[in-house]
């Protein structure tokens, strides 16, 4: 008998719904929120209101595209956290009401674990190469930079993480100072392709173990701009590509340095990357280069699975459904937690 999972994601500013049958993705619909661009970042209250407007049309579209009726859904998986509490409340409340109306189980999903398990989403007619356990996953998103040892879909251990800013925050904050639109990461990636990554040198942290730090890099970048702009007010405009290229190279060097150390120490030969920053073209190339140099397997997600999406929620829900790992309807969402 087939197992159909409806996944719902609403942790930040993307409202998404997906349908998976027996581990195979049938639909993945996402509605973004352009309203935040003029504020230079996500405004939580505006995000939760937009989720309220989007949740029903998005879920309806996800089901209609599959031809699967509501009564064929076996369980509803939803992002319980971490994320913006108001946004999570919208998705959680809808999932609870939908599941209760159908009389099917609820499955709560950790947003960060879902990013890791996005690597296991199968698609009809698409050949996929799934990671082998155990593997290391570099999880890099707007607010998270972690190295996770993944022994199974439900056995994940964070062995390194940022002690201050995350890589995505460094990109966004530095981009804002340069006058680039929000989110800054994609704009830095685009401009860096035309720049010289060796032009500017920014400080790199000296943190023990596998932990990250990006606050010093951000400060070094800001001081460079401050000093140069004093002498030449047009400095940023005249050197924008080189600034972006040098900043991007520094961030990636920091990320890959700790990951390489962890892989060597633990003798892990299967390496994955996940999260929104994994859409960065230079980081993706760095993974390819690492795999060639060290003769190991690397796993890079499709662009559609890098940002927040319900496909990753649905596949996590599918694994938990097979284990009978359901949740009580009274469980509230949570804003902060680690894997």
Short mmCIF file of N, CA, C and O in Angstrom, two decimals, residues 58-177:
data_model
loop_
_atom_site.label_atom_id
_atom_site.label_comp_id
_atom_site.label_asym_id
_atom_site.label_seq_id
_atom_site.Cartn_x
_atom_site.Cartn_y
_atom_site.Cartn_z
N UNK A 58 -1.40 27.44 -1.47
CA UNK A 58 -0.21 26.63 -1.72
C UNK A 58 -0.49 25.15 -1.50
O UNK A 58 -0.12 24.30 -2.32
N UNK A 59 -1.16 24.80 -0.40
CA UNK A 59 -1.50 23.40 -0.14
C UNK A 59 -2.45 22.88 -1.21
O UNK A 59 -2.30 21.75 -1.71
N UNK A 60 -3.42 23.69 -1.58
CA UNK A 60 -4.38 23.28 -2.61
C UNK A 60 -3.66 23.01 -3.93
O UNK A 60 -3.93 22.00 -4.61
N UNK A 61 -2.72 23.89 -4.31
CA UNK A 61 -1.98 23.69 -5.56
C UNK A 61 -1.12 22.43 -5.51
O UNK A 61 -1.03 21.69 -6.49
N UNK A 62 -0.49 22.18 -4.36
CA UNK A 62 0.37 21.00 -4.24
C UNK A 62 -0.43 19.72 -4.41
O UNK A 62 0.03 18.76 -5.06
N UNK A 63 -1.63 19.67 -3.87
CA UNK A 63 -2.47 18.48 -4.01
C UNK A 63 -3.03 18.35 -5.42
O UNK A 63 -3.04 17.26 -6.00
N UNK A 64 -3.50 19.45 -6.00
CA UNK A 64 -4.10 19.41 -7.32
C UNK A 64 -3.10 18.95 -8.38
O UNK A 64 -3.46 18.23 -9.32
N UNK A 65 -1.85 19.37 -8.26
CA UNK A 65 -0.83 19.01 -9.26
C UNK A 65 -0.54 17.51 -9.26
O UNK A 65 -0.02 16.98 -10.25
N UNK A 66 -0.84 16.84 -8.19
CA UNK A 66 -0.56 15.40 -8.11
C UNK A 66 -1.75 14.55 -8.54
O UNK A 66 -1.59 13.37 -8.88
N UNK A 67 -2.94 15.15 -8.50
CA UNK A 67 -4.14 14.37 -8.77
C UNK A 67 -4.54 13.50 -7.60
O UNK A 67 -5.44 12.66 -7.71
N UNK A 68 -3.89 13.71 -6.46
CA UNK A 68 -4.20 12.93 -5.25
C UNK A 68 -5.24 13.68 -4.43
O UNK A 68 -5.10 14.87 -4.16
N UNK A 69 -6.28 12.99 -4.04
CA UNK A 69 -7.32 13.59 -3.22
C UNK A 69 -6.89 13.70 -1.76
O UNK A 69 -6.00 12.98 -1.30
N UNK A 70 -7.54 14.60 -1.03
CA UNK A 70 -7.19 14.79 0.37
C UNK A 70 -7.33 13.50 1.18
O UNK A 70 -6.54 13.24 2.09
N UNK A 71 -8.31 12.71 0.84
CA UNK A 71 -8.55 11.49 1.61
C UNK A 71 -7.48 10.43 1.40
O UNK A 71 -7.43 9.44 2.13
N UNK A 72 -6.61 10.63 0.41
CA UNK A 72 -5.53 9.68 0.15
C UNK A 72 -4.27 10.00 0.94
O UNK A 72 -3.31 9.22 0.94
N UNK A 73 -4.25 11.13 1.62
CA UNK A 73 -3.09 11.53 2.42
C UNK A 73 -3.03 10.67 3.68
O UNK A 73 -4.01 10.57 4.42
N UNK A 74 -1.88 10.05 3.93
CA UNK A 74 -1.72 9.17 5.09
C UNK A 74 -1.24 9.89 6.34
O UNK A 74 -1.47 9.42 7.46
N UNK A 75 -0.54 11.02 6.17
CA UNK A 75 -0.05 11.79 7.31
C UNK A 75 0.34 13.18 6.86
O UNK A 75 0.62 13.41 5.68
N UNK A 76 0.35 14.12 7.81
CA UNK A 76 0.75 15.49 7.53
C UNK A 76 2.02 15.79 8.32
O UNK A 76 2.03 15.70 9.56
N UNK A 77 3.10 16.12 7.60
CA UNK A 77 4.36 16.49 8.24
C UNK A 77 4.50 18.01 8.17
O UNK A 77 4.21 18.62 7.15
N UNK A 78 4.95 18.61 9.26
CA UNK A 78 5.06 20.07 9.30
C UNK A 78 6.33 20.48 10.04
O UNK A 78 6.81 19.77 10.93
N UNK A 79 6.88 21.63 9.66
CA UNK A 79 8.04 22.17 10.35
C UNK A 79 7.59 22.73 11.68
O UNK A 79 6.83 23.69 11.73
N UNK A 80 8.09 22.13 12.75
CA UNK A 80 7.75 22.59 14.10
C UNK A 80 8.75 23.61 14.61
O UNK A 80 8.45 24.42 15.48
N UNK A 81 9.95 23.62 14.06
CA UNK A 81 10.98 24.56 14.46
C UNK A 81 12.33 24.05 14.03
O UNK A 81 12.44 22.94 13.51
N UNK A 82 13.37 24.84 14.19
CA UNK A 82 13.37 26.23 14.64
C UNK A 82 12.98 27.19 13.53
O UNK A 82 12.94 26.81 12.36
N UNK A 83 12.69 28.43 13.92
CA UNK A 83 12.28 29.43 12.93
C UNK A 83 11.61 30.60 13.62
O UNK A 83 11.70 30.77 14.84
N UNK A 84 10.96 31.44 12.83
CA UNK A 84 10.20 32.56 13.38
C UNK A 84 8.91 32.02 13.99
O UNK A 84 8.13 31.35 13.30
N UNK A 85 8.66 32.33 15.24
CA UNK A 85 7.55 31.71 15.95
C UNK A 85 6.20 32.01 15.31
O UNK A 85 5.35 31.12 15.17
N UNK A 86 5.99 33.25 14.90
CA UNK A 86 4.72 33.60 14.26
C UNK A 86 4.49 32.84 12.97
O UNK A 86 3.39 32.38 12.69
N UNK A 87 5.55 32.70 12.17
CA UNK A 87 5.45 31.96 10.91
C UNK A 87 5.18 30.48 11.17
O UNK A 87 4.34 29.85 10.51
N UNK A 88 5.89 29.92 12.15
CA UNK A 88 5.70 28.51 12.49
C UNK A 88 4.28 28.24 12.99
O UNK A 88 3.71 27.19 12.71
N UNK A 89 3.71 29.19 13.71
CA UNK A 89 2.36 29.02 14.24
C UNK A 89 1.34 28.84 13.11
O UNK A 89 0.39 28.07 13.24
N UNK A 90 1.56 29.56 12.00
CA UNK A 90 0.62 29.45 10.89
C UNK A 90 0.66 28.04 10.29
O UNK A 90 -0.37 27.38 10.12
N UNK A 91 1.86 27.56 9.98
CA UNK A 91 1.98 26.23 9.40
C UNK A 91 1.57 25.13 10.35
O UNK A 91 0.90 24.16 9.97
N UNK A 92 1.95 25.28 11.62
CA UNK A 92 1.61 24.28 12.63
C UNK A 92 0.10 24.19 12.83
O UNK A 92 -0.48 23.09 12.87
N UNK A 93 -0.54 25.33 12.93
CA UNK A 93 -1.98 25.35 13.15
C UNK A 93 -2.74 24.76 11.97
O UNK A 93 -3.69 23.99 12.14
N UNK A 94 -2.29 25.09 10.76
CA UNK A 94 -2.95 24.53 9.57
C UNK A 94 -2.77 23.02 9.52
O UNK A 94 -3.71 22.28 9.23
N UNK A 95 -1.55 22.57 9.77
CA UNK A 95 -1.27 21.13 9.72
C UNK A 95 -2.12 20.37 10.73
O UNK A 95 -2.66 19.30 10.43
N UNK A 96 -2.24 20.93 11.92
CA UNK A 96 -3.05 20.27 12.96
C UNK A 96 -4.51 20.19 12.54
O UNK A 96 -5.15 19.13 12.67
N UNK A 97 -5.04 21.29 12.03
CA UNK A 97 -6.44 21.28 11.61
C UNK A 97 -6.69 20.35 10.44
O UNK A 97 -7.69 19.62 10.41
N UNK A 98 -5.76 20.34 9.49
CA UNK A 98 -5.90 19.49 8.31
C UNK A 98 -5.85 18.02 8.69
O UNK A 98 -6.67 17.20 8.24
N UNK A 99 -4.89 17.66 9.53
CA UNK A 99 -4.74 16.27 9.96
C UNK A 99 -5.93 15.81 10.79
O UNK A 99 -6.42 14.68 10.63
N UNK A 100 -6.40 16.69 11.66
CA UNK A 100 -7.54 16.31 12.50
C UNK A 100 -8.80 16.13 11.67
O UNK A 100 -9.59 15.22 11.91
N UNK A 101 -8.98 16.98 10.66
CA UNK A 101 -10.16 16.87 9.81
C UNK A 101 -10.14 15.56 9.01
O UNK A 101 -11.20 14.95 8.77
N UNK A 102 -8.94 15.10 8.62
CA UNK A 102 -8.83 13.87 7.84
C UNK A 102 -8.70 12.63 8.72
O UNK A 102 -8.83 11.51 8.23
N UNK A 103 -8.40 12.86 10.01
CA UNK A 103 -8.21 11.72 10.90
C UNK A 103 -6.91 10.97 10.64
O UNK A 103 -6.85 9.74 10.77
N UNK A 104 -5.84 11.71 10.25
CA UNK A 104 -4.55 11.09 9.96
C UNK A 104 -3.51 11.60 10.95
O UNK A 104 -3.69 12.64 11.58
N UNK A 105 -2.38 10.89 11.09
CA UNK A 105 -1.37 11.29 12.06
C UNK A 105 -0.65 12.57 11.68
O UNK A 105 -0.56 12.95 10.52
N UNK A 106 -0.10 13.22 12.72
CA UNK A 106 0.75 14.40 12.57
C UNK A 106 2.20 13.99 12.77
O UNK A 106 2.50 13.15 13.63
N UNK A 107 3.11 14.60 12.01
CA UNK A 107 4.53 14.32 12.15
C UNK A 107 5.26 15.65 12.25
O UNK A 107 5.22 16.46 11.31
N UNK A 108 5.91 15.89 13.39
CA UNK A 108 6.65 17.14 13.54
C UNK A 108 8.06 16.97 12.99
O UNK A 108 8.69 15.92 13.13
N UNK A 109 8.57 18.01 12.35
CA UNK A 109 9.86 17.95 11.66
C UNK A 109 10.76 19.07 12.14
O UNK A 109 10.34 20.23 12.24
N UNK A 110 12.02 18.72 12.44
CA UNK A 110 13.05 19.70 12.74
C UNK A 110 13.55 20.29 11.43
O UNK A 110 13.99 19.57 10.53
N UNK A 111 13.49 21.60 11.31
CA UNK A 111 13.83 22.28 10.07
C UNK A 111 15.26 21.99 9.61
O UNK A 111 15.52 21.81 8.41
N UNK A 112 16.20 21.94 10.55
CA UNK A 112 17.59 21.72 10.19
C UNK A 112 17.83 20.28 9.74
O UNK A 112 18.57 20.03 8.78
N UNK A 113 17.21 19.33 10.42
CA UNK A 113 17.30 17.94 9.99
C UNK A 113 16.71 17.78 8.59
O UNK A 113 17.23 17.01 7.77
N UNK A 114 15.64 18.50 8.33
CA UNK A 114 15.00 18.40 7.01
C UNK A 114 15.95 18.87 5.91
O UNK A 114 15.98 18.29 4.82
N UNK A 115 16.71 19.94 6.16
CA UNK A 115 17.69 20.39 5.17
C UNK A 115 18.68 19.28 4.83
O UNK A 115 19.03 19.07 3.66
N UNK A 116 19.12 18.55 5.85
CA UNK A 116 20.07 17.46 5.62
C UNK A 116 19.42 16.35 4.79
O UNK A 116 20.00 15.83 3.84
N UNK A 117 18.18 16.01 5.15
CA UNK A 117 17.50 14.89 4.49
C UNK A 117 16.95 15.25 3.11
O UNK A 117 16.43 14.38 2.41
N UNK A 118 17.08 16.52 2.71
CA UNK A 118 16.69 16.89 1.34
C UNK A 118 17.47 16.09 0.32
O UNK A 118 17.03 15.91 -0.83
N UNK A 119 18.63 15.57 0.71
CA UNK A 119 19.44 14.76 -0.19
C UNK A 119 18.78 13.43 -0.54
O UNK A 119 19.24 12.74 -1.46
N UNK A 120 17.73 13.06 0.18
CA UNK A 120 17.10 11.76 -0.05
C UNK A 120 15.76 11.87 -0.78
O UNK A 120 15.03 10.90 -0.89
N UNK A 121 15.45 13.06 -1.28
CA UNK A 121 14.22 13.24 -2.05
C UNK A 121 14.41 12.62 -3.43
O UNK A 121 15.30 13.02 -4.19
N UNK A 122 13.57 11.65 -3.76
CA UNK A 122 13.60 11.03 -5.08
C UNK A 122 12.58 11.71 -5.99
O UNK A 122 11.56 12.22 -5.51
N UNK A 123 12.85 11.73 -7.29
CA UNK A 123 11.94 12.32 -8.26
C UNK A 123 11.71 11.35 -9.40
O UNK A 123 12.64 10.64 -9.81
N UNK A 124 10.50 11.34 -9.90
CA UNK A 124 10.16 10.43 -11.00
C UNK A 124 10.99 10.77 -12.24
O UNK A 124 11.06 11.91 -12.67
N UNK A 125 11.63 9.75 -12.81
CA UNK A 125 12.39 9.93 -14.02
C UNK A 125 13.73 10.62 -13.85
O UNK A 125 14.41 10.94 -14.83
N UNK A 126 14.13 10.87 -12.60
CA UNK A 126 15.40 11.55 -12.33
C UNK A 126 16.31 10.61 -11.55
O UNK A 126 15.95 10.13 -10.47
N UNK A 127 17.48 10.35 -12.11
CA UNK A 127 18.43 9.47 -11.42
C UNK A 127 19.13 10.26 -10.32
O UNK A 127 19.72 11.31 -10.56
N UNK A 128 19.06 9.76 -9.11
CA UNK A 128 19.66 10.43 -7.97
C UNK A 128 20.69 9.54 -7.30
O UNK A 128 20.55 8.33 -7.27
N UNK A 129 21.70 10.18 -6.76
CA UNK A 129 22.77 9.50 -6.04
C UNK A 129 22.66 9.91 -4.58
O UNK A 129 22.99 11.04 -4.22
N UNK A 130 22.16 9.02 -3.73
CA UNK A 130 21.92 9.36 -2.34
C UNK A 130 23.17 9.13 -1.49
O UNK A 130 23.95 8.21 -1.75
N UNK A 131 23.37 9.95 -0.45
CA UNK A 131 24.53 9.77 0.42
C UNK A 131 24.51 8.43 1.14
O UNK A 131 23.45 7.88 1.44
N UNK A 132 25.69 7.92 1.41
CA UNK A 132 25.84 6.70 2.19
C UNK A 132 26.17 7.06 3.64
O UNK A 132 26.95 7.99 3.89
N UNK A 133 25.58 6.35 4.58
CA UNK A 133 25.87 6.59 5.99
C UNK A 133 27.16 5.87 6.38
O UNK A 133 27.42 4.76 5.90
N UNK A 134 27.96 6.47 7.27
CA UNK A 134 27.81 7.82 7.79
C UNK A 134 28.38 8.86 6.81
O UNK A 134 29.27 8.55 6.02
N UNK A 135 27.85 10.07 6.87
CA UNK A 135 28.41 11.14 6.06
C UNK A 135 28.42 12.43 6.85
O UNK A 135 27.71 12.57 7.86
N UNK A 136 29.25 13.36 6.42
CA UNK A 136 29.28 14.68 7.02
C UNK A 136 28.46 15.63 6.16
O UNK A 136 28.55 15.59 4.93
N UNK A 137 27.69 16.47 6.81
CA UNK A 137 26.90 17.46 6.08
C UNK A 137 27.24 18.86 6.59
O UNK A 137 27.15 19.12 7.80
N UNK A 138 27.66 19.72 5.68
CA UNK A 138 27.85 21.13 6.00
C UNK A 138 26.52 21.83 5.78
O UNK A 138 26.06 21.96 4.64
N UNK A 139 25.89 22.25 6.86
CA UNK A 139 24.60 22.93 6.78
C UNK A 139 24.84 24.42 6.90
O UNK A 139 25.26 24.92 7.95
N UNK A 140 24.59 25.14 5.82
CA UNK A 140 24.83 26.58 5.78
C UNK A 140 23.59 27.29 5.28
O UNK A 140 23.18 27.13 4.14
N UNK A 141 22.99 28.07 6.16
CA UNK A 141 21.80 28.83 5.79
C UNK A 141 21.95 30.23 6.36
O UNK A 141 23.01 30.59 6.87
N UNK A 142 20.89 31.02 6.28
CA UNK A 142 20.97 32.40 6.76
C UNK A 142 21.43 32.52 8.19
O UNK A 142 22.24 33.38 8.53
N UNK A 143 20.93 31.65 9.06
CA UNK A 143 21.26 31.76 10.48
C UNK A 143 22.02 30.59 11.05
O UNK A 143 22.22 30.52 12.27
N UNK A 144 22.45 29.65 10.21
CA UNK A 144 23.11 28.45 10.72
C UNK A 144 24.34 28.10 9.89
O UNK A 144 24.32 28.18 8.66
N UNK A 145 25.40 27.75 10.58
CA UNK A 145 26.58 27.16 9.94
C UNK A 145 27.01 26.01 10.84
O UNK A 145 27.53 26.25 11.94
N UNK A 146 26.78 24.78 10.40
CA UNK A 146 27.04 23.61 11.23
C UNK A 146 27.70 22.51 10.42
O UNK A 146 27.45 22.38 9.22
N UNK A 147 28.51 21.72 11.10
CA UNK A 147 28.99 20.46 10.54
C UNK A 147 28.31 19.35 11.31
O UNK A 147 28.41 19.27 12.53
N UNK A 148 27.59 18.49 10.59
CA UNK A 148 26.77 17.46 11.22
C UNK A 148 27.24 16.09 10.79
O UNK A 148 27.41 15.82 9.60
N UNK A 149 27.46 15.23 11.77
CA UNK A 149 27.79 13.83 11.49
C UNK A 149 26.46 13.08 11.41
O UNK A 149 25.73 12.99 12.39
N UNK A 150 26.17 12.55 10.23
CA UNK A 150 24.88 11.88 9.99
C UNK A 150 25.11 10.38 9.92
O UNK A 150 25.70 9.87 8.96
N UNK A 151 24.66 9.66 10.95
CA UNK A 151 24.82 8.21 11.01
C UNK A 151 23.60 7.47 10.47
O UNK A 151 23.69 6.32 10.05
N UNK A 152 22.43 8.12 10.53
CA UNK A 152 21.20 7.60 9.94
C UNK A 152 20.24 8.78 9.84
O UNK A 152 20.57 9.88 10.30
N UNK A 153 19.07 8.55 9.27
CA UNK A 153 18.16 9.68 9.09
C UNK A 153 17.72 10.27 10.43
O UNK A 153 17.36 11.45 10.52
N UNK A 154 17.78 9.48 11.50
CA UNK A 154 17.36 9.98 12.81
C UNK A 154 18.51 10.08 13.81
O UNK A 154 18.28 10.34 14.99
N UNK A 155 19.72 9.87 13.35
CA UNK A 155 20.89 9.95 14.22
C UNK A 155 21.85 10.98 13.64
O UNK A 155 22.68 10.67 12.78
N UNK A 156 21.71 12.22 14.10
CA UNK A 156 22.55 13.32 13.63
C UNK A 156 23.19 14.00 14.84
O UNK A 156 22.53 14.26 15.83
N UNK A 157 24.47 14.30 14.72
CA UNK A 157 25.19 14.94 15.80
C UNK A 157 25.95 16.15 15.27
O UNK A 157 26.74 16.03 14.34
N UNK A 158 25.69 17.30 15.86
CA UNK A 158 26.42 18.51 15.49
C UNK A 158 27.81 18.45 16.11
O UNK A 158 27.95 18.42 17.34
N UNK A 159 28.85 18.44 15.29
CA UNK A 159 30.21 18.38 15.81
C UNK A 159 30.92 19.72 15.68
O UNK A 159 32.02 19.90 16.23
N UNK A 160 30.31 20.66 14.97
CA UNK A 160 30.87 21.99 14.85
C UNK A 160 29.79 22.97 14.43
O UNK A 160 28.90 22.62 13.66
N UNK A 161 29.86 24.19 14.96
CA UNK A 161 28.86 25.19 14.60
C UNK A 161 29.41 26.58 14.89
O UNK A 161 30.40 26.74 15.61
N UNK A 162 28.75 27.59 14.35
CA UNK A 162 29.21 28.95 14.56
C UNK A 162 28.99 29.37 16.01
O UNK A 162 27.99 29.00 16.63
N UNK A 163 29.94 30.14 16.51
CA UNK A 163 29.81 30.65 17.88
C UNK A 163 29.28 32.08 17.88
O UNK A 163 29.07 32.66 18.94
N UNK A 164 29.06 32.62 16.68
CA UNK A 164 28.50 33.98 16.58
C UNK A 164 27.69 34.08 15.30
O UNK A 164 26.66 33.44 15.17
N UNK A 165 28.13 34.87 14.33
CA UNK A 165 27.41 35.00 13.06
C UNK A 165 27.56 33.73 12.22
O UNK A 165 28.55 33.01 12.33
N UNK A 166 26.56 33.47 11.38
CA UNK A 166 26.63 32.38 10.42
C UNK A 166 27.16 32.92 9.09
O UNK A 166 27.23 34.14 8.87
N UNK A 167 27.52 32.01 8.19
CA UNK A 167 28.05 32.42 6.89
C UNK A 167 27.04 33.26 6.11
O UNK A 167 27.39 34.28 5.50
N UNK A 168 25.78 32.83 6.13
CA UNK A 168 24.75 33.58 5.42
C UNK A 168 24.56 34.98 5.98
O UNK A 168 24.31 35.93 5.23
N UNK A 169 24.68 35.11 7.31
CA UNK A 169 24.56 36.44 7.93
C UNK A 169 25.73 37.33 7.51
O UNK A 169 25.55 38.54 7.30
N UNK A 170 26.92 36.75 7.42
CA UNK A 170 28.08 37.54 6.98
C UNK A 170 27.87 38.07 5.57
O UNK A 170 28.15 39.23 5.28
N UNK A 171 27.36 37.21 4.69
CA UNK A 171 27.07 37.66 3.33
C UNK A 171 26.04 38.78 3.32
O UNK A 171 26.23 39.83 2.69
N UNK A 172 24.94 38.58 4.03
CA UNK A 172 23.85 39.56 3.99
C UNK A 172 24.25 40.90 4.61
O UNK A 172 23.91 41.97 4.09
N UNK A 173 24.97 40.85 5.74
CA UNK A 173 25.35 42.09 6.42
C UNK A 173 26.38 42.88 5.62
O UNK A 173 26.31 44.11 5.53
N UNK A 174 27.34 42.16 5.04
CA UNK A 174 28.34 42.84 4.22
C UNK A 174 27.71 43.39 2.93
O UNK A 174 28.08 44.47 2.45
N UNK A 175 26.78 42.63 2.38
CA UNK A 175 26.09 43.09 1.17
C UNK A 175 25.32 44.38 1.44
O UNK A 175 25.30 45.30 0.62
N UNK A 176 24.69 44.46 2.61
CA UNK A 176 23.91 45.65 2.96
C UNK A 176 24.81 46.87 3.04
O UNK A 176 24.43 47.96 2.57
N UNK A 177 25.99 46.71 3.61
CA UNK A 177 26.93 47.83 3.71
C UNK A 177 27.37 48.30 2.33
O UNK A 177 27.60 49.49 2.10
#
